[in-house]
PDB file of C-alpha atoms in Angstrom:
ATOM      1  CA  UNK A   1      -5.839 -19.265 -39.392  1.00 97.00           C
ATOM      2  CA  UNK A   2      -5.396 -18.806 -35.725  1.00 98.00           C
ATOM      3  CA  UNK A   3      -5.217 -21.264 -33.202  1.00 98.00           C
ATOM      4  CA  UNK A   4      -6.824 -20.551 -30.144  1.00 98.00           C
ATOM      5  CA  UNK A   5      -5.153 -23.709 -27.639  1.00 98.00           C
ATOM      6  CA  UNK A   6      -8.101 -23.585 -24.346  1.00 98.00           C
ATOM      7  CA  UNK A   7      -6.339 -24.147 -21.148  1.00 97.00           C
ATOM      8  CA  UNK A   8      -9.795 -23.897 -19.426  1.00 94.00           C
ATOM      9  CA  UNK A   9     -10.131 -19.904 -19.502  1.00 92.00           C
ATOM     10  CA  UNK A  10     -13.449 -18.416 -19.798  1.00 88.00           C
ATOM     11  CA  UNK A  11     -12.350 -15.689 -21.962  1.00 91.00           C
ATOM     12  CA  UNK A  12     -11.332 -18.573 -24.970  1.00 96.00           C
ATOM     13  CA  UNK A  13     -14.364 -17.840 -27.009  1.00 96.00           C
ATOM     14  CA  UNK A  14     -13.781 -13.931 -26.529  1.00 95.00           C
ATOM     15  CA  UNK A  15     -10.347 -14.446 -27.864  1.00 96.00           C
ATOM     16  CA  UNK A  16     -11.514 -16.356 -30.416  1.00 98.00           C
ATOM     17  CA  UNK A  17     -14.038 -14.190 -31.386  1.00 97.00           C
ATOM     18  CA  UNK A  18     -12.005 -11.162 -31.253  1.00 95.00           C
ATOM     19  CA  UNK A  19      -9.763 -12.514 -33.582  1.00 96.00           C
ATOM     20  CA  UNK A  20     -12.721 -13.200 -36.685  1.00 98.00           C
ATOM     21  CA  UNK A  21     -13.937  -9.449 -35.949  1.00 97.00           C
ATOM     22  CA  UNK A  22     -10.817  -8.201 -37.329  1.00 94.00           C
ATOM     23  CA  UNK A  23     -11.133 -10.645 -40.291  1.00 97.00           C
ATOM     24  CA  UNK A  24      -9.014 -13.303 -39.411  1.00 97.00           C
ATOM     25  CA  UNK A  25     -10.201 -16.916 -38.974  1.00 98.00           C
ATOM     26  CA  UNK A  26     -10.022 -18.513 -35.257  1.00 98.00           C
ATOM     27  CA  UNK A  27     -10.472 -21.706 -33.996  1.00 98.00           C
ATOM     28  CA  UNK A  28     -10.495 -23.030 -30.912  1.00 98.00           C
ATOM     29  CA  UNK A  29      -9.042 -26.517 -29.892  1.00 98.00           C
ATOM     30  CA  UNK A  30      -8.324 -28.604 -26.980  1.00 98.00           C
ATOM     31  CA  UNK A  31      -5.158 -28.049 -24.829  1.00 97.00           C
ATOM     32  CA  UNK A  32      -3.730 -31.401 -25.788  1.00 97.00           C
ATOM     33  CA  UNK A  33      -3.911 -31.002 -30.030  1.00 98.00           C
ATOM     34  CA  UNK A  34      -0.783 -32.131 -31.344  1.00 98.00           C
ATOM     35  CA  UNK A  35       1.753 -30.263 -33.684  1.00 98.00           C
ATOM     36  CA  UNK A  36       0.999 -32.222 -36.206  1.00 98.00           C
ATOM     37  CA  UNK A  37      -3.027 -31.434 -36.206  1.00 98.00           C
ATOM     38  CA  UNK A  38      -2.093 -27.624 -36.066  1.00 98.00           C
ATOM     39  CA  UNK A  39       0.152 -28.075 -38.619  1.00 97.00           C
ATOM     40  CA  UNK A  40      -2.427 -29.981 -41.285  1.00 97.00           C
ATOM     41  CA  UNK A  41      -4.981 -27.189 -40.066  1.00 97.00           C
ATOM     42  CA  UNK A  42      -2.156 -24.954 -41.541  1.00 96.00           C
ATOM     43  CA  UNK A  43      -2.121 -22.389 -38.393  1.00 98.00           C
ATOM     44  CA  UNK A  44      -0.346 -19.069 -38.846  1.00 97.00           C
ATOM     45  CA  UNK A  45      -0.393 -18.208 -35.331  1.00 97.00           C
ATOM     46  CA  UNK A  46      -0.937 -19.879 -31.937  1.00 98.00           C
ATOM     47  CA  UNK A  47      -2.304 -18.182 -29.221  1.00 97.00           C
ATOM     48  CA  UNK A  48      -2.234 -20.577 -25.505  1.00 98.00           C
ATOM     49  CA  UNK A  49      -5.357 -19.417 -23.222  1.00 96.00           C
ATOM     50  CA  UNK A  50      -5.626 -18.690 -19.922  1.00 92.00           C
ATOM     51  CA  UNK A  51      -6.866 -20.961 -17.343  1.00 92.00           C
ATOM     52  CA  UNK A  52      -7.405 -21.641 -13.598  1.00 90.00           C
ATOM     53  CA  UNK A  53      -4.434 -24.077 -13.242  1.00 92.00           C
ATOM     54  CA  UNK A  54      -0.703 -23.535 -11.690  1.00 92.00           C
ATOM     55  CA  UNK A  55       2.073 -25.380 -14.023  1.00 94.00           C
ATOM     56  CA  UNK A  56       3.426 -26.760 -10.863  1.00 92.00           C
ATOM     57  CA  UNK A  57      -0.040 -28.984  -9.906  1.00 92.00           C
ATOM     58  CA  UNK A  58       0.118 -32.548 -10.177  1.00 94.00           C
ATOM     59  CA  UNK A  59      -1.349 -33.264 -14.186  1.00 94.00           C
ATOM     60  CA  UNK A  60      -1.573 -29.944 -14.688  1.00 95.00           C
ATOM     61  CA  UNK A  61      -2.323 -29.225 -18.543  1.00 97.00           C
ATOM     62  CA  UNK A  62       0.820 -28.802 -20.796  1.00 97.00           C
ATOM     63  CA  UNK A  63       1.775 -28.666 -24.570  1.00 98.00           C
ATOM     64  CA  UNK A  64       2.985 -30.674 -27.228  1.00 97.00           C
ATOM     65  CA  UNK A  65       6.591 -29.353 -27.308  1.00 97.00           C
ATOM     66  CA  UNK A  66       6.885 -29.849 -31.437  1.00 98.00           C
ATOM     67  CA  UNK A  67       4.510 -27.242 -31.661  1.00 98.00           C
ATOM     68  CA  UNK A  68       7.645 -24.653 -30.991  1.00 96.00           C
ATOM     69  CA  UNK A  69       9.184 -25.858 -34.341  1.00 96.00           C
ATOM     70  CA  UNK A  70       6.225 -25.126 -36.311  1.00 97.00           C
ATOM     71  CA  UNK A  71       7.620 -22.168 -37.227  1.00 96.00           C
ATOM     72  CA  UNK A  72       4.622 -20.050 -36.352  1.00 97.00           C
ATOM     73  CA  UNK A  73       4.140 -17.120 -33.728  1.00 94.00           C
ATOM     74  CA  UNK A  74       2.888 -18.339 -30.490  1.00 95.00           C
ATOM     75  CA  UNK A  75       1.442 -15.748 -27.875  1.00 94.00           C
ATOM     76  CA  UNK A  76       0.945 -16.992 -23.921  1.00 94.00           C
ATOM     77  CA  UNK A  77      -1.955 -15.748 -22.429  1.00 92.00           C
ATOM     78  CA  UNK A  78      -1.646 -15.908 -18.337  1.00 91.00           C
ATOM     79  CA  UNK A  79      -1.752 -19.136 -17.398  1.00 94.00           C
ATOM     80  CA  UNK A  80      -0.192 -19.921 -21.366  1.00 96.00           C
ATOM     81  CA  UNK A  81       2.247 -16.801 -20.748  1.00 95.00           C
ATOM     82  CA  UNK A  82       3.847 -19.153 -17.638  1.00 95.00           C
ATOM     83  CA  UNK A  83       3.397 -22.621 -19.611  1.00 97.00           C
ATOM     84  CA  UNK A  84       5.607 -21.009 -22.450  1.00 97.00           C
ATOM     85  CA  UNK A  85       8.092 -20.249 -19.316  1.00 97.00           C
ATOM     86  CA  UNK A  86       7.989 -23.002 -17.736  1.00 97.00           C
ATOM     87  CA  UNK A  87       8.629 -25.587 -20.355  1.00 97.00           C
ATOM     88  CA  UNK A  88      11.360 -23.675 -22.209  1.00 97.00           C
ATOM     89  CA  UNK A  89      13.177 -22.615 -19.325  1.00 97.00           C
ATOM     90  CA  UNK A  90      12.198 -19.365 -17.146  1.00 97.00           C
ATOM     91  CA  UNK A  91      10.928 -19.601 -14.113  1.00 97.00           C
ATOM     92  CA  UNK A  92       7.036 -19.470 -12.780  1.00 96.00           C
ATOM     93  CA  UNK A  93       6.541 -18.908  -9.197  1.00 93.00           C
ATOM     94  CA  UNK A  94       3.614 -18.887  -7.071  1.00 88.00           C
ATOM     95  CA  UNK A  95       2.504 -14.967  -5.830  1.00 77.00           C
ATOM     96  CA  UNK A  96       0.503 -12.963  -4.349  1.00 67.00           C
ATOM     97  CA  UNK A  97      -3.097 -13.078  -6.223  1.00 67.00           C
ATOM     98  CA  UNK A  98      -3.287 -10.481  -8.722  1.00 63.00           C
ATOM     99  CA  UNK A  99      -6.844 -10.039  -9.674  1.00 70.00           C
ATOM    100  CA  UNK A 100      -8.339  -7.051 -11.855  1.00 73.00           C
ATOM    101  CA  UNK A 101      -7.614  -3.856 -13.504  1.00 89.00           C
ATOM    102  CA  UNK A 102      -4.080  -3.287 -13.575  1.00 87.00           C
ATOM    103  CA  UNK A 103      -1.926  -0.959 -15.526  1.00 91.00           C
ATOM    104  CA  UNK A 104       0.001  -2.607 -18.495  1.00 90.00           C
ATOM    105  CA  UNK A 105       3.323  -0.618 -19.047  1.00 94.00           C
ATOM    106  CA  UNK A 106       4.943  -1.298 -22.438  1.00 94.00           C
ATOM    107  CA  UNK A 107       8.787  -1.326 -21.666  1.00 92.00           C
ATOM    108  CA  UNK A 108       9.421  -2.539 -25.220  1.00 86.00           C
ATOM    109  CA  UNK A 109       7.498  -2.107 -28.350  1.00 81.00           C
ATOM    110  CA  UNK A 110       6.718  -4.790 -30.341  1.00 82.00           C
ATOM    111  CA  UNK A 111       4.866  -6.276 -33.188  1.00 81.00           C
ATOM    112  CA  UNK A 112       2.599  -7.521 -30.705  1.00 80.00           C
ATOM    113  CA  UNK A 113       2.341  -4.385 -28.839  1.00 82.00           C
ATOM    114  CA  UNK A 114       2.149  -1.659 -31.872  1.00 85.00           C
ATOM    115  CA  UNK A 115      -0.505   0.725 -31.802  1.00 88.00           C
ATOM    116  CA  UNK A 116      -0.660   0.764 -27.626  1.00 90.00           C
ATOM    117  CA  UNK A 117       0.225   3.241 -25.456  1.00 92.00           C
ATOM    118  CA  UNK A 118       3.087   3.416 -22.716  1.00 95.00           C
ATOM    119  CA  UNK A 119       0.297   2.691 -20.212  1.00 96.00           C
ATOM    120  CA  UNK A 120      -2.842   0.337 -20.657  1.00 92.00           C
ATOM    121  CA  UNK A 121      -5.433  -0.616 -18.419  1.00 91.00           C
ATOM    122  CA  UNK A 122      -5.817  -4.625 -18.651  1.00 85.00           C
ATOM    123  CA  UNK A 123      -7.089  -7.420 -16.942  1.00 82.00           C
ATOM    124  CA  UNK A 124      -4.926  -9.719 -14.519  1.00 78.00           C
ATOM    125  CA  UNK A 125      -6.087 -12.796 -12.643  1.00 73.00           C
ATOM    126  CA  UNK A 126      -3.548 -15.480 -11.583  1.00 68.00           C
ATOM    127  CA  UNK A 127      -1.792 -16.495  -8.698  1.00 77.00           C
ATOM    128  CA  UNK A 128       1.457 -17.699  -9.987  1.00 88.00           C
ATOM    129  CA  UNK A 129       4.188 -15.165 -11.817  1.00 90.00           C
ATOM    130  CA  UNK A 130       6.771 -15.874 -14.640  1.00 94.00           C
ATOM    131  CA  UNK A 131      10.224 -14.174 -12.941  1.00 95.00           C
ATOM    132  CA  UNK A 132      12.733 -15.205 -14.952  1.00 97.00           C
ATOM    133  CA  UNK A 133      12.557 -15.205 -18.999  1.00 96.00           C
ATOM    134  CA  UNK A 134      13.615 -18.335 -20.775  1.00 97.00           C
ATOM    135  CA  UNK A 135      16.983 -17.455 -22.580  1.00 96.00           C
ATOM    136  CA  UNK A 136      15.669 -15.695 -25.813  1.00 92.00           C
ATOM    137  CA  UNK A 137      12.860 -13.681 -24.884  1.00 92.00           C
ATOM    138  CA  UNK A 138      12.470 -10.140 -24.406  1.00 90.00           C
ATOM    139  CA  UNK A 139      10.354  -8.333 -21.681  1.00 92.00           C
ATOM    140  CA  UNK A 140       7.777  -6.088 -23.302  1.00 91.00           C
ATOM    141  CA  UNK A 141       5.257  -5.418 -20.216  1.00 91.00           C
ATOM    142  CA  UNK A 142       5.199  -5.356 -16.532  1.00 91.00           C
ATOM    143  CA  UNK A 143       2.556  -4.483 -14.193  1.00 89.00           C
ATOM    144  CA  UNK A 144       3.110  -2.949 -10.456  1.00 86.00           C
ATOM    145  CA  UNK A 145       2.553  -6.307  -8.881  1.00 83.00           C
ATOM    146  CA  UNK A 146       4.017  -8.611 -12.397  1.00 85.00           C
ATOM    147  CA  UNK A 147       7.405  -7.877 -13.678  1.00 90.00           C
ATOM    148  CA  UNK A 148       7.531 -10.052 -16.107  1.00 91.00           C
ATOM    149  CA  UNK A 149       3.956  -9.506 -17.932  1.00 86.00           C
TER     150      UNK A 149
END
């Protein structure tokens, strides 16, 4: 089972959805679920949604830092792409507002990227930009505007 973590995007349910049409069960749950709920849920996989929020903002919606011991793959999705930065130690800045099509290109395949192209079209909408990894991670895609995508 994957667990979809909503950080207020509007694409949560697509995700989800997504997800069950290639045969694999989805759920969604709040932001603030624990490790420990994930874990008795028995996730394989964690994916952290978008949302409209900057991690810098006063209360701004974070994560239950056990979850990174679970032991399970966790994928950041823009605004989850700069939590995961921000809370194990890259660095999230604010930017100029990248919103729309944008060209994806792969500068390391991956798991996560096998079966894509050098160049995709995607989707971009956020205002802030990861620009430094945290120590472990590998780049795999950067946009014109987003180095670090």
């Amino acid at each position: 089972m994957i667990a979809v973590l909503d950080y207020g995007s509007q694409f949560s349910h697509l995700i989800a959805r997504r997800i069950r049409a290639l045969g694999v069960y989805a759920e969604i749950f709040p932001n603030a679920t624990t490790a420990a709920a994930l874990k008795n849920k028995k996730v394989e996989g964690i994916i952290l949604s978008g949302g409209p929020r900057s991690v810098y903002e006063n209360n701004a919606p974070t994560i239950d830092k056990s979850i990174f011991v679970l032991g399970v793959p966790i994928l950041g999705v823009c605004y989850g792409h700069q939590l995961l930065a921000h809370v194990l130690g890259g660095k999230v800045v604010p930017s100029s507002k990248e919103y729309g099509k944008e060209t994806l290109t792969v500068v390391k395949k991956s798991q996560l990227l096998h079966g894509l192209g050098k160049k995709e079209q995607v989707w971009m909408s956020h205002g802030d930009s990861v620009v430094r990894l945290p120590q472990g991670f590998t780049l795999s895609g950067s946009t014109p505007d987003c180095k670090i995508a």
